[in-house]
Amino acid sequence: MMQRDKKGFSIVELIVVMAILMVVLAIAVPIFNSYRDRANLQEAAQETASDIKLYLQRAVAENREYRITFDAGANQYVIQNQVGASWVDVATKQIGAGHRSVSIFETPAFGGNTTVNMKPRGTLASGGHLKLKHAQSGKVVRITATLMGRVYVKDE
């Protein structure tokens, strides 16, 4: 008598494999979401810090003052340069553009106000900080700008 070749998987084998996959996914998805939230927060913080650095460099290169005013209510900041005695808008940027869950946390504090003033000599009018928070994870980062123009991002 000839034996038949068994090809394929039994239903029990498929159920076991599916159960293992479900356990792996149950572990991996929260880890991935946490990583994604953290990456979104860091991206927003680094982009904001980069803008402060960029416009500080432009202030030196163009020999004119720039300022960035943060609006916590609108979750955005406005970049302006000084032309004569008036300020002209250069750009308006949303905090964490594309990541609605990242927002300004607490009122920005730069010398008692919400504005970072960049001087043509490469310094800031006053140092200060801005905190960003991710709504889902609750993680907070602080963007600090020193009087001498150093800007860095640190976890809270």
PDB file of C-alpha atoms in Angstrom, residues 41 45 130-134 138-144 153-156:
ATOM      1  CA  LEU A  41       8.272  64.534  20.999  1.00  0.00           C
ATOM      2  CA  ALA A  45      11.794  69.600  20.319  1.00  0.00           C
ATOM      3  CA  LEU A 130      10.366  76.063  26.815  1.00  0.00           C
ATOM      4  CA  LYS A 131       8.766  72.740  27.732  1.00  0.00           C
ATOM      5  CA  LEU A 132       6.999  70.439  25.286  1.00  0.00           C
ATOM      6  CA  LYS A 133       4.722  67.590  26.348  1.00  0.00           C
ATOM      7  CA  HIS A 134       3.349  64.539  24.569  1.00  0.00           C
ATOM      8  CA  GLY A 138       2.890  62.418  29.350  1.00  0.00           C
ATOM      9  CA  LYS A 139       6.619  62.735  28.610  1.00  0.00           C
ATOM     10  CA  VAL A 140       8.102  66.230  28.822  1.00  0.00           C
ATOM     11  CA  VAL A 141      11.249  67.707  27.275  1.00  0.00           C
ATOM     12  CA  ARG A 142      12.828  71.061  28.027  1.00  0.00           C
ATOM     13  CA  ILE A 143      14.433  73.258  25.384  1.00  0.00           C
ATOM     14  CA  THR A 144      16.914  75.572  27.077  1.00  0.00           C
ATOM     15  CA  VAL A 153      17.126  69.688  24.562  1.00  0.00           C
ATOM     16  CA  LYS A 154      16.859  67.650  27.742  1.00  0.00           C
ATOM     17  CA  ASP A 155      14.341  65.161  29.126  1.00  0.00           C
ATOM     18  CA  GLU A 156      12.406  66.259  32.184  1.00  0.00           C
TER      19      GLU A 156
END
